[in-house]
Amino acid sequence: DIQMTQSPASLSASLGETVSIECLASEDIYNNLAWYQQKPGKSPQLLIYYASSLQDGVPSRFSGSGSGTQYSLKINSLESEDAATYFCLQDSEYPFTFGSGTKLEIK
Amino acid sequence: EVKLLESGGGLVQPGGSMRLSCAASGFTFTDFYMNWIRQPAGKAPEWLGFIRNKANGYTTEYNPSVKGRFTISRDNTQNMLYLQMNTLRAEDTATYYCARSKSDWYFDFWGPGTMVTVSS
């Protein structure tokens, strides 16, 4: 299985700041990476697919980048509604696997 | 409006069986792969498997972690997805989600989930 190492595990930032979350794959996943946002008690919502494509309806302050084994999610101009846990998903190879998650707190 | 709604969760004893259902609406069900994903409380999700769409013959793919114990099926006349779970263990305790995907890639919409607790 492809292992997805996500960092940091938690993050605290202020309104208006920019943050980045990283995912490192155990092998090349050829940009087959998605990012999800999950709020407490809710199901995950798709933010980014194919490493950098923004899902319809997702604010443009979210962006994804990376290639090979290293990928990142950047959130610009943090808003209070961005407080959530974020997961990466590799869909390059079965079984699809998720990162361990990053809990983002807004100060 | 796309909707997915899981049902059938609850408490089951170790070694028991349970069938989860997922009712789909608001999209052409047969065009989509349908996935099951679970998430233990406070942990990352785990993809369990999918059943392909009509164009790909409704074949299935499973995570080896559940292959042989879990079976995914669909009723395309009722727009329903199912997960049959056998020989359940305590470590199967989780919230179970159905999710759709256009192909064998990311999931673009998830249901709200149903909780399964395996305990005596």
PDB file of C-alpha atoms in Angstrom:
ATOM      1  CA  ASP A   1       0.000   0.000   0.000  1.00  0.00           C
ATOM      2  CA  ILE A   2       1.109   3.600  -0.613  1.00  0.00           C
ATOM      3  CA  GLN A   3       1.695   5.362   2.706  1.00  0.00           C
ATOM      4  CA  MET A   4       0.701   9.021   2.971  1.00  0.00           C
ATOM      5  CA  THR A   5       2.599  10.967   5.608  1.00  0.00           C
ATOM      6  CA  GLN A   6       0.770  14.187   6.416  1.00  0.00           C
ATOM      7  CA  SER A   7       2.172  17.124   8.396  1.00  0.00           C
ATOM      8  CA  PRO A   8       1.704  18.889  10.651  1.00  0.00           C
ATOM      9  CA  ALA A   9      -0.787  16.952  12.784  1.00  0.00           C
ATOM     10  CA  SER A  10      -2.174  20.225  14.104  1.00  0.00           C
ATOM     11  CA  LEU A  11      -1.836  23.869  13.270  1.00  0.00           C
ATOM     12  CA  SER A  12      -2.971  27.113  14.857  1.00  0.00           C
ATOM     13  CA  ALA A  13      -3.128  30.322  12.841  1.00  0.00           C
ATOM     14  CA  SER A  14      -4.806  33.715  12.951  1.00  0.00           C
ATOM     15  CA  LEU A  15      -7.498  35.162  10.733  1.00  0.00           C
ATOM     16  CA  GLY A  16      -6.028  36.459   7.487  1.00  0.00           C
ATOM     17  CA  GLU A  17      -2.851  34.359   7.686  1.00  0.00           C
ATOM     18  CA  THR A  18      -1.665  31.806   5.128  1.00  0.00           C
ATOM     19  CA  VAL A  19      -1.003  28.170   6.046  1.00  0.00           C
ATOM     20  CA  SER A  20       0.337  25.120   4.248  1.00  0.00           C
ATOM     21  CA  ILE A  21      -0.251  21.425   4.860  1.00  0.00           C
ATOM     22  CA  GLU A  22       2.002  18.764   3.368  1.00  0.00           C
ATOM     23  CA  CYS A  23       1.544  15.170   2.234  1.00  0.00           C
ATOM     24  CA  LEU A  24       4.429  12.911   1.358  1.00  0.00           C
ATOM     25  CA  ALA A  25       3.700   9.704  -0.540  1.00  0.00           C
ATOM     26  CA  SER A  26       5.828   6.590  -0.131  1.00  0.00           C
ATOM     27  CA  GLU A  27       6.146   6.410  -3.921  1.00  0.00           C
ATOM     28  CA  ASP A  28       5.356   8.499  -6.965  1.00  0.00           C
ATOM     29  CA  ILE A  29       1.604   9.075  -7.230  1.00  0.00           C
ATOM     30  CA  TYR A  30       1.731  11.076 -10.493  1.00  0.00           C
ATOM     31  CA  ASN A  31      -0.389  13.982  -9.201  1.00  0.00           C
ATOM     32  CA  ASN A  32      -3.220  11.610  -8.245  1.00  0.00           C
ATOM     33  CA  LEU A  33      -3.867  13.417  -5.003  1.00  0.00           C
ATOM     34  CA  ALA A  34      -6.975  15.011  -3.538  1.00  0.00           C
ATOM     35  CA  TRP A  35      -7.556  17.211  -0.493  1.00  0.00           C
ATOM     36  CA  TYR A  36     -10.610  17.111   1.753  1.00  0.00           C
ATOM     37  CA  GLN A  37     -11.950  19.345   4.511  1.00  0.00           C
ATOM     38  CA  GLN A  38     -13.905  17.773   7.352  1.00  0.00           C
ATOM     39  CA  LYS A  39     -15.747  19.696  10.047  1.00  0.00           C
ATOM     40  CA  PRO A  40     -16.791  17.998  13.317  1.00  0.00           C
ATOM     41  CA  GLY A  41     -19.718  15.649  12.873  1.00  0.00           C
ATOM     42  CA  LYS A  42     -19.773  16.136   9.097  1.00  0.00           C
ATOM     43  CA  SER A  43     -18.561  14.140   6.131  1.00  0.00           C
ATOM     44  CA  PRO A  44     -15.445  15.211   4.214  1.00  0.00           C
ATOM     45  CA  GLN A  45     -15.849  17.777   1.436  1.00  0.00           C
ATOM     46  CA  LEU A  46     -13.655  17.714  -1.674  1.00  0.00           C
ATOM     47  CA  LEU A  47     -11.433  20.779  -2.088  1.00  0.00           C
ATOM     48  CA  ILE A  48      -8.764  19.848  -4.634  1.00  0.00           C
ATOM     49  CA  TYR A  49      -8.297  16.950  -7.050  1.00  0.00           C
ATOM     50  CA  TYR A  50      -5.456  15.907  -9.333  1.00  0.00           C
ATOM     51  CA  ALA A  51      -3.099  17.807  -7.020  1.00  0.00           C
ATOM     52  CA  SER A  52      -4.074  21.321  -8.125  1.00  0.00           C
ATOM     53  CA  SER A  53      -7.574  21.380  -9.647  1.00  0.00           C
ATOM     54  CA  LEU A  54     -10.086  23.329  -7.576  1.00  0.00           C
ATOM     55  CA  GLN A  55     -13.439  21.620  -7.065  1.00  0.00           C
ATOM     56  CA  ASP A  56     -16.460  23.644  -8.169  1.00  0.00           C
ATOM     57  CA  GLY A  57     -17.724  25.939  -5.441  1.00  0.00           C
ATOM     58  CA  VAL A  58     -14.522  25.883  -3.377  1.00  0.00           C
ATOM     59  CA  PRO A  59     -13.125  29.352  -2.597  1.00  0.00           C
ATOM     60  CA  SER A  60     -10.051  30.365  -4.566  1.00  0.00           C
ATOM     61  CA  ARG A  61      -8.076  30.934  -1.352  1.00  0.00           C
ATOM     62  CA  PHE A  62      -7.550  27.156  -1.397  1.00  0.00           C
ATOM     63  CA  SER A  63      -4.841  25.888  -3.742  1.00  0.00           C
ATOM     64  CA  GLY A  64      -2.888  22.699  -4.247  1.00  0.00           C
ATOM     65  CA  SER A  65       0.525  21.995  -5.673  1.00  0.00           C
ATOM     66  CA  GLY A  66       3.176  19.325  -5.920  1.00  0.00           C
ATOM     67  CA  SER A  67       4.396  16.440  -7.992  1.00  0.00           C
ATOM     68  CA  GLY A  68       5.983  13.044  -7.611  1.00  0.00           C
ATOM     69  CA  THR A  69       5.839  12.205  -3.931  1.00  0.00           C
ATOM     70  CA  GLN A  70       5.423  15.689  -2.386  1.00  0.00           C
ATOM     71  CA  TYR A  71       2.194  17.666  -2.306  1.00  0.00           C
ATOM     72  CA  SER A  72       0.823  20.613  -0.412  1.00  0.00           C
ATOM     73  CA  LEU A  73      -2.423  22.417   0.297  1.00  0.00           C
ATOM     74  CA  LYS A  74      -2.238  26.165   0.831  1.00  0.00           C
ATOM     75  CA  ILE A  75      -4.965  28.253   2.387  1.00  0.00           C
ATOM     76  CA  ASN A  76      -4.640  32.015   1.909  1.00  0.00           C
ATOM     77  CA  SER A  77      -6.371  34.696   3.975  1.00  0.00           C
ATOM     78  CA  LEU A  78      -7.709  32.339   6.632  1.00  0.00           C
ATOM     79  CA  GLU A  79     -11.339  32.731   7.619  1.00  0.00           C
ATOM     80  CA  SER A  80     -13.058  31.390  10.737  1.00  0.00           C
ATOM     81  CA  GLU A  81     -14.971  28.847   8.640  1.00  0.00           C
ATOM     82  CA  ASP A  82     -11.664  27.204   7.639  1.00  0.00           C
ATOM     83  CA  ALA A  83     -11.349  25.636  11.103  1.00  0.00           C
ATOM     84  CA  ALA A  84     -11.508  21.928  10.297  1.00  0.00           C
ATOM     85  CA  THR A  85      -9.455  18.790   9.801  1.00  0.00           C
ATOM     86  CA  TYR A  86      -7.855  18.361   6.400  1.00  0.00           C
ATOM     87  CA  PHE A  87      -6.974  15.019   4.790  1.00  0.00           C
ATOM     88  CA  CYS A  88      -5.072  14.105   1.655  1.00  0.00           C
ATOM     89  CA  LEU A  89      -6.032  11.078  -0.432  1.00  0.00           C
ATOM     90  CA  GLN A  90      -3.946   9.255  -3.019  1.00  0.00           C
ATOM     91  CA  ASP A  91      -6.020   7.740  -5.802  1.00  0.00           C
ATOM     92  CA  SER A  92      -3.101   6.551  -7.895  1.00  0.00           C
ATOM     93  CA  GLU A  93      -3.120   2.930  -6.815  1.00  0.00           C
ATOM     94  CA  TYR A  94      -5.419   0.489  -5.012  1.00  0.00           C
ATOM     95  CA  PRO A  95      -6.048   0.558  -2.162  1.00  0.00           C
ATOM     96  CA  PHE A  96      -6.617   4.297  -2.098  1.00  0.00           C
ATOM     97  CA  THR A  97      -5.101   5.676   1.109  1.00  0.00           C
ATOM     98  CA  PHE A  98      -5.552   8.797   3.199  1.00  0.00           C
ATOM     99  CA  GLY A  99      -3.127  10.907   5.170  1.00  0.00           C
ATOM    100  CA  SER A 100      -3.545  11.004   8.944  1.00  0.00           C
ATOM    101  CA  GLY A 101      -5.060  14.472   8.955  1.00  0.00           C
ATOM    102  CA  THR A 102      -4.204  18.024  10.008  1.00  0.00           C
ATOM    103  CA  LYS A 103      -6.408  19.788  12.518  1.00  0.00           C
ATOM    104  CA  LEU A 104      -6.481  23.535  11.805  1.00  0.00           C
ATOM    105  CA  GLU A 105      -7.433  25.898  14.607  1.00  0.00           C
ATOM    106  CA  ILE A 106      -8.158  29.559  13.922  1.00  0.00           C
ATOM    107  CA  LYS A 107      -6.944  31.839  16.710  1.00  0.00           C
TER     108      LYS A 107
ATOM    109  CA  GLU B   1     -29.477  18.199  -5.736  1.00  0.00           C
ATOM    110  CA  VAL B   2     -27.119  15.281  -5.159  1.00  0.00           C
ATOM    111  CA  LYS B   3     -28.045  13.241  -2.088  1.00  0.00           C
ATOM    112  CA  LEU B   4     -26.574  10.145  -0.508  1.00  0.00           C
ATOM    113  CA  LEU B   5     -28.061   8.744   2.687  1.00  0.00           C
ATOM    114  CA  GLU B   6     -26.653   5.776   4.538  1.00  0.00           C
ATOM    115  CA  SER B   7     -28.691   3.574   6.858  1.00  0.00           C
ATOM    116  CA  GLY B   8     -28.491   0.260   8.678  1.00  0.00           C
ATOM    117  CA  GLY B   9     -25.828   1.037  11.258  1.00  0.00           C
ATOM    118  CA  GLY B  10     -26.053   0.204  14.948  1.00  0.00           C
ATOM    119  CA  LEU B  11     -24.700  -2.183  17.536  1.00  0.00           C
ATOM    120  CA  VAL B  12     -23.619  -5.687  16.511  1.00  0.00           C
ATOM    121  CA  GLN B  13     -21.798  -8.418  18.421  1.00  0.00           C
ATOM    122  CA  PRO B  14     -18.343  -9.588  17.403  1.00  0.00           C
ATOM    123  CA  GLY B  15     -18.625 -12.290  14.774  1.00  0.00           C
ATOM    124  CA  GLY B  16     -21.966 -10.968  13.606  1.00  0.00           C
ATOM    125  CA  SER B  17     -23.111  -9.573  10.279  1.00  0.00           C
ATOM    126  CA  MET B  18     -24.659  -6.310   9.177  1.00  0.00           C
ATOM    127  CA  ARG B  19     -25.828  -4.818   5.903  1.00  0.00           C
ATOM    128  CA  LEU B  20     -25.556  -1.113   5.269  1.00  0.00           C
ATOM    129  CA  SER B  21     -27.569   0.691   2.618  1.00  0.00           C
ATOM    130  CA  CYS B  22     -27.038   3.954   0.781  1.00  0.00           C
ATOM    131  CA  ALA B  23     -29.896   5.682  -1.034  1.00  0.00           C
ATOM    132  CA  ALA B  24     -28.795   7.891  -3.917  1.00  0.00           C
ATOM    133  CA  SER B  25     -30.711  10.660  -5.668  1.00  0.00           C
ATOM    134  CA  GLY B  26     -30.163  13.769  -7.739  1.00  0.00           C
ATOM    135  CA  PHE B  27     -27.804  12.232 -10.291  1.00  0.00           C
ATOM    136  CA  THR B  28     -27.662   9.428 -12.850  1.00  0.00           C
ATOM    137  CA  PHE B  29     -26.724   6.597 -10.521  1.00  0.00           C
ATOM    138  CA  THR B  30     -25.530   4.197 -13.215  1.00  0.00           C
ATOM    139  CA  ASP B  31     -22.958   6.729 -14.487  1.00  0.00           C
ATOM    140  CA  PHE B  32     -21.016   6.669 -11.234  1.00  0.00           C
ATOM    141  CA  TYR B  33     -18.688   4.404  -9.325  1.00  0.00           C
ATOM    142  CA  MET B  34     -19.947   4.017  -5.776  1.00  0.00           C
ATOM    143  CA  ASN B  35     -17.580   3.680  -2.855  1.00  0.00           C
ATOM    144  CA  TRP B  36     -17.675   2.701   0.794  1.00  0.00           C
ATOM    145  CA  ILE B  37     -15.304   4.452   3.161  1.00  0.00           C
ATOM    146  CA  ARG B  38     -15.124   4.170   6.940  1.00  0.00           C
ATOM    147  CA  GLN B  39     -13.668   6.371   9.638  1.00  0.00           C
ATOM    148  CA  PRO B  40     -13.065   5.352  13.242  1.00  0.00           C
ATOM    149  CA  ALA B  41     -13.698   8.193  15.685  1.00  0.00           C
ATOM    150  CA  GLY B  42     -10.807  10.650  15.674  1.00  0.00           C
ATOM    151  CA  LYS B  43      -8.896   8.820  12.953  1.00  0.00           C
ATOM    152  CA  ALA B  44      -8.327   9.069   9.220  1.00  0.00           C
ATOM    153  CA  PRO B  45     -10.786   7.601   6.740  1.00  0.00           C
ATOM    154  CA  GLU B  46     -10.135   4.190   5.171  1.00  0.00           C
ATOM    155  CA  TRP B  47     -11.328   3.349   1.671  1.00  0.00           C
ATOM    156  CA  LEU B  48     -13.067  -0.049   1.685  1.00  0.00           C
ATOM    157  CA  GLY B  49     -13.831  -0.509  -1.990  1.00  0.00           C
ATOM    158  CA  PHE B  50     -16.065   0.425  -4.875  1.00  0.00           C
ATOM    159  CA  ILE B  51     -18.433  -0.942  -7.442  1.00  0.00           C
ATOM    160  CA  ARG B  52     -17.935   0.415 -10.929  1.00  0.00           C
ATOM    161  CA  ASN B  53     -20.513   2.072 -13.160  1.00  0.00           C
ATOM    162  CA  LYS B  54     -22.587   0.645 -15.998  1.00  0.00           C
ATOM    163  CA  ALA B  55     -19.938   1.432 -18.620  1.00  0.00           C
ATOM    164  CA  ASN B  56     -17.465  -0.666 -16.656  1.00  0.00           C
ATOM    165  CA  GLY B  57     -19.715  -3.604 -15.952  1.00  0.00           C
ATOM    166  CA  TYR B  58     -20.487  -2.972 -12.269  1.00  0.00           C
ATOM    167  CA  THR B  59     -17.360  -4.860 -11.231  1.00  0.00           C
ATOM    168  CA  THR B  60     -15.868  -4.423  -7.779  1.00  0.00           C
ATOM    169  CA  GLU B  61     -12.549  -3.585  -6.188  1.00  0.00           C
ATOM    170  CA  TYR B  62     -11.778  -4.029  -2.475  1.00  0.00           C
ATOM    171  CA  ASN B  63      -9.209  -2.959   0.041  1.00  0.00           C
ATOM    172  CA  PRO B  64      -7.310  -6.120   1.030  1.00  0.00           C
ATOM    173  CA  SER B  65      -8.027  -5.192   4.648  1.00  0.00           C
ATOM    174  CA  VAL B  66     -11.692  -6.224   4.171  1.00  0.00           C
ATOM    175  CA  LYS B  67     -11.636  -8.420   1.070  1.00  0.00           C
ATOM    176  CA  GLY B  68     -13.441 -11.689   1.699  1.00  0.00           C
ATOM    177  CA  ARG B  69     -15.442 -10.303   4.643  1.00  0.00           C
ATOM    178  CA  PHE B  70     -17.162  -7.315   3.029  1.00  0.00           C
ATOM    179  CA  THR B  71     -19.199  -7.320  -0.197  1.00  0.00           C
ATOM    180  CA  ILE B  72     -20.341  -4.275  -2.145  1.00  0.00           C
ATOM    181  CA  SER B  73     -23.415  -4.471  -4.373  1.00  0.00           C
ATOM    182  CA  ARG B  74     -25.868  -2.107  -6.017  1.00  0.00           C
ATOM    183  CA  ASP B  75     -29.495  -2.122  -7.143  1.00  0.00           C
ATOM    184  CA  ASN B  76     -29.619   0.196 -10.111  1.00  0.00           C
ATOM    185  CA  THR B  77     -33.415  -0.007 -10.354  1.00  0.00           C
ATOM    186  CA  GLN B  78     -33.728   1.496  -6.869  1.00  0.00           C
ATOM    187  CA  ASN B  79     -30.593   3.682  -6.903  1.00  0.00           C
ATOM    188  CA  MET B  80     -29.291   1.812  -3.878  1.00  0.00           C
ATOM    189  CA  LEU B  81     -25.817   0.810  -2.790  1.00  0.00           C
ATOM    190  CA  TYR B  82     -25.130  -1.892  -0.220  1.00  0.00           C
ATOM    191  CA  LEU B  83     -22.292  -3.074   2.003  1.00  0.00           C
ATOM    192  CA  GLN B  84     -22.611  -6.563   3.452  1.00  0.00           C
ATOM    193  CA  MET B  85     -20.247  -7.008   6.373  1.00  0.00           C
ATOM    194  CA  ASN B  86     -19.558 -10.436   7.855  1.00  0.00           C
ATOM    195  CA  THR B  87     -17.472 -11.762  10.737  1.00  0.00           C
ATOM    196  CA  LEU B  88     -17.374  -8.322  12.304  1.00  0.00           C
ATOM    197  CA  ARG B  89     -14.603  -7.390  14.731  1.00  0.00           C
ATOM    198  CA  ALA B  90     -14.200  -4.646  17.301  1.00  0.00           C
ATOM    199  CA  GLU B  91     -11.823  -2.853  14.929  1.00  0.00           C
ATOM    200  CA  ASP B  92     -14.642  -2.510  12.378  1.00  0.00           C
ATOM    201  CA  THR B  93     -16.264   0.046  14.700  1.00  0.00           C
ATOM    202  CA  ALA B  94     -16.478   3.284  12.708  1.00  0.00           C
ATOM    203  CA  THR B  95     -18.699   5.686  10.841  1.00  0.00           C
ATOM    204  CA  TYR B  96     -19.378   4.238   7.405  1.00  0.00           C
ATOM    205  CA  TYR B  97     -19.814   6.550   4.430  1.00  0.00           C
ATOM    206  CA  CYS B  98     -20.922   5.961   0.884  1.00  0.00           C
ATOM    207  CA  ALA B  99     -19.404   8.275  -1.702  1.00  0.00           C
ATOM    208  CA  ARG B 100     -19.597   8.616  -5.443  1.00  0.00           C
ATOM    209  CA  SER B 101     -16.824   9.018  -7.974  1.00  0.00           C
ATOM    210  CA  LYS B 102     -16.884   9.468 -11.747  1.00  0.00           C
ATOM    211  CA  SER B 103     -14.163   6.868 -12.198  1.00  0.00           C
ATOM    212  CA  ASP B 104     -11.547   5.058 -10.121  1.00  0.00           C
ATOM    213  CA  TRP B 105     -10.377   8.258  -8.527  1.00  0.00           C
ATOM    214  CA  TYR B 106     -11.303  10.842  -5.846  1.00  0.00           C
ATOM    215  CA  PHE B 107     -14.761  10.957  -4.289  1.00  0.00           C
ATOM    216  CA  ASP B 108     -16.654  14.111  -5.134  1.00  0.00           C
ATOM    217  CA  PHE B 109     -19.637  13.679  -2.819  1.00  0.00           C
ATOM    218  CA  TRP B 110     -20.111  11.788   0.443  1.00  0.00           C
ATOM    219  CA  GLY B 111     -23.171  10.891   2.458  1.00  0.00           C
ATOM    220  CA  PRO B 112     -23.502  11.927   6.117  1.00  0.00           C
ATOM    221  CA  GLY B 113     -22.499   8.450   7.334  1.00  0.00           C
ATOM    222  CA  THR B 114     -23.929   5.755   9.595  1.00  0.00           C
ATOM    223  CA  MET B 115     -22.275   4.501  12.771  1.00  0.00           C
ATOM    224  CA  VAL B 116     -21.422   0.871  13.323  1.00  0.00           C
ATOM    225  CA  THR B 117     -20.364  -0.364  16.752  1.00  0.00           C
ATOM    226  CA  VAL B 118     -19.043  -3.884  17.171  1.00  0.00           C
ATOM    227  CA  SER B 119     -19.183  -4.822  20.824  1.00  0.00           C
ATOM    228  CA  SER B 120     -20.510  -7.487  23.154  1.00  0.00           C
TER     229      SER B 120
END
